[in-house]
Amino acid sequence: MNILSVNQLITPERNALLQHPLYQKITSIAHLQKFMEGHVYAVWDFMSLLKALQQKLTCTTTPWFASPYPQTRYLINEIVLAEESDLTLDGQRLSHFEMYFDAMEDAQANTQTMKDFLVELQNGHTIEQAIASLAVDPDIKAFLAFSFDVIAQGKPHEIAAAFTFGREDLIPDMFTEILKGFQLNFPETDLSKLIYYFERHIELDGDEHGPMAMQMITELCGTDEQKWQDVIRVSKAALEKRYGLWNAIERNIESN
């Protein structure tokens, strides 16, 4: 088993996601606001997947020791640097989540539900409690619960699978689909921050992080056939949960 085999076996789920009808339904600012209000949870929980990998595959404790994954620790630290403190459109340093949040506020999307969710976590509620009380579509809750279930299992190759095939490898093609309608549908609306966010991810994940994440999977699985099977299972599930997230956003747009 190898990366090529994994890519072939998850092609149906990946193609279904890239052909989701949601992309053609974001035709007004109100639709875009609903999209952002659902998508923000994927922007946020990506960082927890990344931080889980950083904890597992680099050394974040003292005394320090070199981890046994030299290529992978470079990848993780490189992505953390970009995701947690990238340059914004106006030259500041912010995380990509904060950049997205700014773009939501510019587009006048509702950010209060997400703020309340984060306050619950900061006040000591568990992630399970915070998700349960979240006032969003059940498929958004299921998406979040899946990410944190994978993290809780604590297996680096499974976390890496959700991260790589559910996020890094997927994002360039997915965000390109979303951007296609922007100039057509919103020619007079200033969406510069949101467009910058999407274009930055397309650039980073397509040219650098995506290929490096594939190398991470190879390094973590090696010749262990069971790990490769785990990667396929988790990758398919991650793509299915993302499809569910898109369904939830599509329902919100249609109900609007």
Short mmCIF file of C-alpha atoms in Angstrom, two decimals:
data_model
loop_
_atom_site.label_atom_id
_atom_site.label_comp_id
_atom_site.label_asym_id
_atom_site.label_seq_id
_atom_site.Cartn_x
_atom_site.Cartn_y
_atom_site.Cartn_z
CA MET A 1 0.00 0.00 0.00
CA ASN A 2 1.15 3.55 -0.75
CA ILE A 3 -0.08 7.11 -1.26
CA LEU A 4 -1.13 6.40 -4.85
CA SER A 5 -3.33 3.54 -3.66
CA VAL A 6 -4.95 5.72 -1.00
CA ASN A 7 -5.69 8.45 -3.52
CA GLN A 8 -7.31 5.95 -5.88
CA LEU A 9 -9.45 4.38 -3.16
CA ILE A 10 -10.82 7.69 -1.85
CA THR A 11 -11.50 9.14 -5.32
CA PRO A 12 -15.30 8.60 -5.18
CA GLU A 13 -15.67 10.53 -1.92
CA ARG A 14 -13.26 13.23 -3.06
CA ASN A 15 -14.99 13.72 -6.41
CA ALA A 16 -18.43 13.81 -4.78
CA LEU A 17 -17.26 16.63 -2.54
CA LEU A 18 -15.70 18.62 -5.37
CA GLN A 19 -18.91 18.26 -7.39
CA HIS A 20 -21.23 19.22 -4.53
CA PRO A 21 -24.11 21.47 -5.69
CA LEU A 22 -23.30 23.96 -2.93
CA TYR A 23 -20.69 25.77 -5.05
CA GLN A 24 -23.31 26.86 -7.60
CA LYS A 25 -25.73 28.07 -4.92
CA ILE A 26 -23.60 30.88 -3.44
CA THR A 27 -25.12 33.57 -5.66
CA SER A 28 -25.84 36.41 -3.25
CA ILE A 29 -24.22 38.07 -0.26
CA ALA A 30 -26.84 36.43 1.98
CA HIS A 31 -25.80 33.04 0.61
CA LEU A 32 -22.13 33.86 1.14
CA GLN A 33 -22.84 34.86 4.73
CA LYS A 34 -24.54 31.50 5.36
CA PHE A 35 -21.60 29.71 3.78
CA MET A 36 -19.09 31.47 6.01
CA GLU A 37 -21.20 30.91 9.13
CA GLY A 38 -20.98 27.14 8.54
CA HIS A 39 -17.50 26.92 7.06
CA VAL A 40 -15.89 28.79 9.96
CA TYR A 41 -16.08 25.64 12.09
CA ALA A 42 -13.85 23.81 9.59
CA VAL A 43 -11.43 26.75 9.63
CA TRP A 44 -11.30 26.59 13.42
CA ASP A 45 -11.04 22.83 14.04
CA PHE A 46 -8.29 22.50 11.44
CA MET A 47 -6.01 24.14 14.00
CA SER A 48 -6.80 21.48 16.61
CA LEU A 49 -5.89 18.72 14.14
CA LEU A 50 -2.66 20.59 13.39
CA LYS A 51 -1.85 21.13 17.07
CA ALA A 52 -2.52 17.46 17.82
CA LEU A 53 0.02 16.54 15.15
CA GLN A 54 2.48 19.05 16.57
CA GLN A 55 2.13 17.45 20.01
CA LYS A 56 2.54 13.92 18.62
CA LEU A 57 5.26 14.44 16.02
CA THR A 58 7.45 17.26 17.34
CA CYS A 59 8.66 17.94 20.86
CA THR A 60 6.55 20.53 22.70
CA THR A 61 7.65 19.64 26.24
CA THR A 62 10.75 20.12 28.36
CA PRO A 63 13.33 18.74 28.54
CA TRP A 64 13.50 18.75 24.76
CA PHE A 65 14.32 15.68 22.66
CA ALA A 66 14.47 15.36 18.87
CA SER A 67 11.40 13.53 17.58
CA PRO A 68 11.99 10.45 15.38
CA TYR A 69 10.32 12.11 12.35
CA PRO A 70 12.73 14.74 10.96
CA GLN A 71 10.88 15.40 7.69
CA THR A 72 7.48 15.38 9.34
CA ARG A 73 8.45 17.71 12.18
CA TYR A 74 9.66 20.21 9.57
CA LEU A 75 6.32 19.97 7.78
CA ILE A 76 4.30 20.42 10.96
CA ASN A 77 6.36 23.38 12.20
CA GLU A 78 6.21 24.97 8.76
CA ILE A 79 2.41 24.68 8.64
CA VAL A 80 2.02 25.92 12.23
CA LEU A 81 4.05 29.00 11.36
CA ALA A 82 1.88 29.79 8.35
CA GLU A 83 -1.47 28.91 9.92
CA GLU A 84 -0.92 30.56 13.30
CA SER A 85 0.94 33.72 12.30
CA ASP A 86 0.67 34.43 8.56
CA LEU A 87 0.84 37.85 6.93
CA THR A 88 -2.55 39.44 6.39
CA LEU A 89 -3.55 41.52 3.40
CA ASP A 90 -2.44 44.68 5.23
CA GLY A 91 0.83 43.25 6.58
CA GLN A 92 -0.18 42.23 10.10
CA ARG A 93 0.44 38.82 11.68
CA LEU A 94 -2.69 36.78 12.40
CA SER A 95 -3.78 33.16 12.38
CA HIS A 96 -5.80 32.04 9.36
CA PHE A 97 -8.80 31.61 11.67
CA GLU A 98 -8.54 35.25 12.78
CA MET A 99 -8.16 36.29 9.13
CA TYR A 100 -11.31 34.37 8.26
CA PHE A 101 -13.15 35.90 11.20
CA ASP A 102 -12.20 39.39 9.99
CA ALA A 103 -13.46 38.48 6.52
CA MET A 104 -16.75 37.30 8.06
CA GLU A 105 -17.19 40.63 9.83
CA ASP A 106 -16.42 42.52 6.62
CA ALA A 107 -19.12 40.47 4.85
CA GLN A 108 -21.50 41.10 7.78
CA ALA A 109 -21.85 37.39 8.48
CA ASN A 110 -23.01 36.32 11.94
CA THR A 111 -19.99 35.63 14.18
CA GLN A 112 -21.83 35.53 17.52
CA THR A 113 -22.57 31.78 17.49
CA MET A 114 -18.89 30.99 16.98
CA LYS A 115 -17.89 33.51 19.66
CA ASP A 116 -20.27 31.90 22.15
CA PHE A 117 -18.87 28.46 21.32
CA LEU A 118 -15.31 29.62 21.99
CA VAL A 119 -16.32 31.31 25.25
CA GLU A 120 -17.83 28.02 26.45
CA LEU A 121 -14.53 26.25 25.80
CA GLN A 122 -12.52 29.03 27.43
CA ASN A 123 -14.79 28.79 30.48
CA GLY A 124 -13.89 25.14 30.98
CA HIS A 125 -16.59 23.19 29.16
CA THR A 126 -15.35 20.07 27.39
CA ILE A 127 -15.37 20.01 23.60
CA GLU A 128 -18.18 17.43 23.76
CA GLN A 129 -20.30 19.73 25.95
CA ALA A 130 -19.61 22.75 23.76
CA ILE A 131 -20.54 20.89 20.57
CA ALA A 132 -23.72 19.50 22.16
CA SER A 133 -24.94 22.98 23.12
CA LEU A 134 -23.96 24.58 19.80
CA ALA A 135 -26.98 26.04 17.96
CA VAL A 136 -26.09 24.78 14.48
CA ASP A 137 -27.19 22.07 12.02
CA PRO A 138 -26.55 18.50 13.29
CA ASP A 139 -24.21 17.84 10.36
CA ILE A 140 -21.96 20.68 11.51
CA LYS A 141 -21.89 19.14 14.97
CA ALA A 142 -21.08 15.74 13.45
CA PHE A 143 -18.23 17.30 11.48
CA LEU A 144 -16.71 18.79 14.63
CA ALA A 145 -17.30 15.64 16.69
CA PHE A 146 -15.49 13.51 14.09
CA SER A 147 -12.39 15.73 14.18
CA PHE A 148 -12.16 15.61 17.96
CA ASP A 149 -12.89 11.87 18.06
CA VAL A 150 -9.89 11.31 15.78
CA ILE A 151 -7.78 13.56 17.98
CA ALA A 152 -8.94 11.74 21.12
CA GLN A 153 -7.92 8.36 19.68
CA GLY A 154 -4.40 9.77 19.66
CA LYS A 155 -3.01 7.81 16.70
CA PRO A 156 -0.68 10.06 14.70
CA HIS A 157 -1.29 8.33 11.35
CA GLU A 158 -5.08 8.67 11.76
CA ILE A 159 -4.87 12.35 12.74
CA ALA A 160 -2.53 12.84 9.78
CA ALA A 161 -5.06 11.14 7.48
CA ALA A 162 -7.90 13.46 8.54
CA PHE A 163 -5.54 16.41 8.22
CA THR A 164 -4.07 15.44 4.83
CA PHE A 165 -6.94 13.96 2.87
CA GLY A 166 -9.78 15.79 4.61
CA ARG A 167 -8.05 19.18 4.49
CA GLU A 168 -4.64 19.88 2.92
CA ASP A 169 -5.01 17.83 -0.27
CA LEU A 170 -8.60 18.92 -0.74
CA ILE A 171 -8.45 22.66 -0.13
CA PRO A 172 -6.84 23.96 -3.38
CA ASP A 173 -9.45 22.35 -5.66
CA MET A 174 -12.32 23.09 -3.29
CA PHE A 175 -11.46 26.75 -2.76
CA THR A 176 -10.88 27.21 -6.49
CA GLU A 177 -14.47 26.06 -7.06
CA ILE A 178 -15.75 28.56 -4.51
CA LEU A 179 -13.76 31.45 -5.99
CA LYS A 180 -15.10 30.86 -9.51
CA GLY A 181 -18.38 32.54 -8.71
CA PHE A 182 -17.05 35.51 -6.77
CA GLN A 183 -16.29 37.88 -9.64
CA LEU A 184 -19.49 36.86 -11.42
CA ASN A 185 -21.84 37.14 -8.44
CA PHE A 186 -20.23 39.86 -6.31
CA PRO A 187 -18.51 42.27 -8.72
CA GLU A 188 -19.23 45.36 -6.61
CA THR A 189 -18.67 43.91 -3.13
CA ASP A 190 -15.34 44.25 -1.36
CA LEU A 191 -14.42 40.67 -0.46
CA SER A 192 -10.69 41.30 -0.58
CA LYS A 193 -9.96 39.70 2.81
CA LEU A 194 -11.92 36.56 2.02
CA ILE A 195 -10.41 36.24 -1.45
CA TYR A 196 -6.95 36.71 0.04
CA TYR A 197 -7.68 33.94 2.56
CA PHE A 198 -8.79 31.52 -0.17
CA GLU A 199 -5.92 32.40 -2.52
CA ARG A 200 -3.37 32.07 0.28
CA HIS A 201 -4.60 28.56 1.05
CA ILE A 202 -4.62 27.55 -2.61
CA GLU A 203 -1.02 28.74 -2.89
CA LEU A 204 0.28 27.17 0.32
CA ASP A 205 -1.60 23.89 0.23
CA GLY A 206 -1.22 23.26 -3.50
CA ASP A 207 2.45 24.13 -3.86
CA GLU A 208 3.93 23.25 -0.46
CA HIS A 209 1.84 21.82 2.34
CA GLY A 210 -0.20 19.30 0.37
CA PRO A 211 2.78 17.42 -1.12
CA MET A 212 4.62 17.57 2.22
CA ALA A 213 1.57 16.14 4.00
CA MET A 214 1.63 13.18 1.60
CA GLN A 215 5.24 12.57 2.61
CA MET A 216 4.14 12.68 6.26
CA ILE A 217 1.61 9.89 5.66
CA THR A 218 4.27 7.78 3.95
CA GLU A 219 6.73 8.34 6.80
CA LEU A 220 4.16 7.48 9.48
CA CYS A 221 2.78 4.36 7.78
CA GLY A 222 5.94 2.91 6.26
CA THR A 223 5.32 -0.77 5.52
CA ASP A 224 2.62 -1.24 8.16
CA GLU A 225 -0.40 -2.47 6.19
CA GLN A 226 -2.82 -1.89 9.08
CA LYS A 227 -1.82 1.77 9.30
CA TRP A 228 -2.46 2.20 5.58
CA GLN A 229 -5.91 0.64 6.01
CA ASP A 230 -6.57 3.01 8.91
CA VAL A 231 -5.58 5.95 6.71
CA ILE A 232 -8.09 4.89 4.04
CA ARG A 233 -10.88 4.44 6.59
CA VAL A 234 -10.29 7.79 8.31
CA SER A 235 -9.80 9.65 5.01
CA LYS A 236 -13.09 8.36 3.61
CA ALA A 237 -14.89 9.28 6.82
CA ALA A 238 -13.32 12.76 6.84
CA LEU A 239 -14.50 13.39 3.28
CA GLU A 240 -17.98 12.12 4.11
CA LYS A 241 -18.19 14.42 7.13
CA ARG A 242 -17.08 17.34 4.97
CA TYR A 243 -19.82 16.43 2.50
CA GLY A 244 -22.25 16.54 5.42
CA LEU A 245 -20.96 19.98 6.37
CA TRP A 246 -21.59 21.18 2.81
CA ASN A 247 -25.11 19.66 3.00
CA ALA A 248 -25.76 21.63 6.18
CA ILE A 249 -24.61 24.88 4.58
CA GLU A 250 -26.68 24.16 1.47
CA ARG A 251 -29.77 23.62 3.63
CA ASN A 252 -29.13 26.90 5.44
CA ILE A 253 -28.82 28.74 2.13
CA GLU A 254 -32.03 27.21 0.77
CA SER A 255 -33.98 27.96 3.95
CA ASN A 256 -32.77 31.55 3.74
#
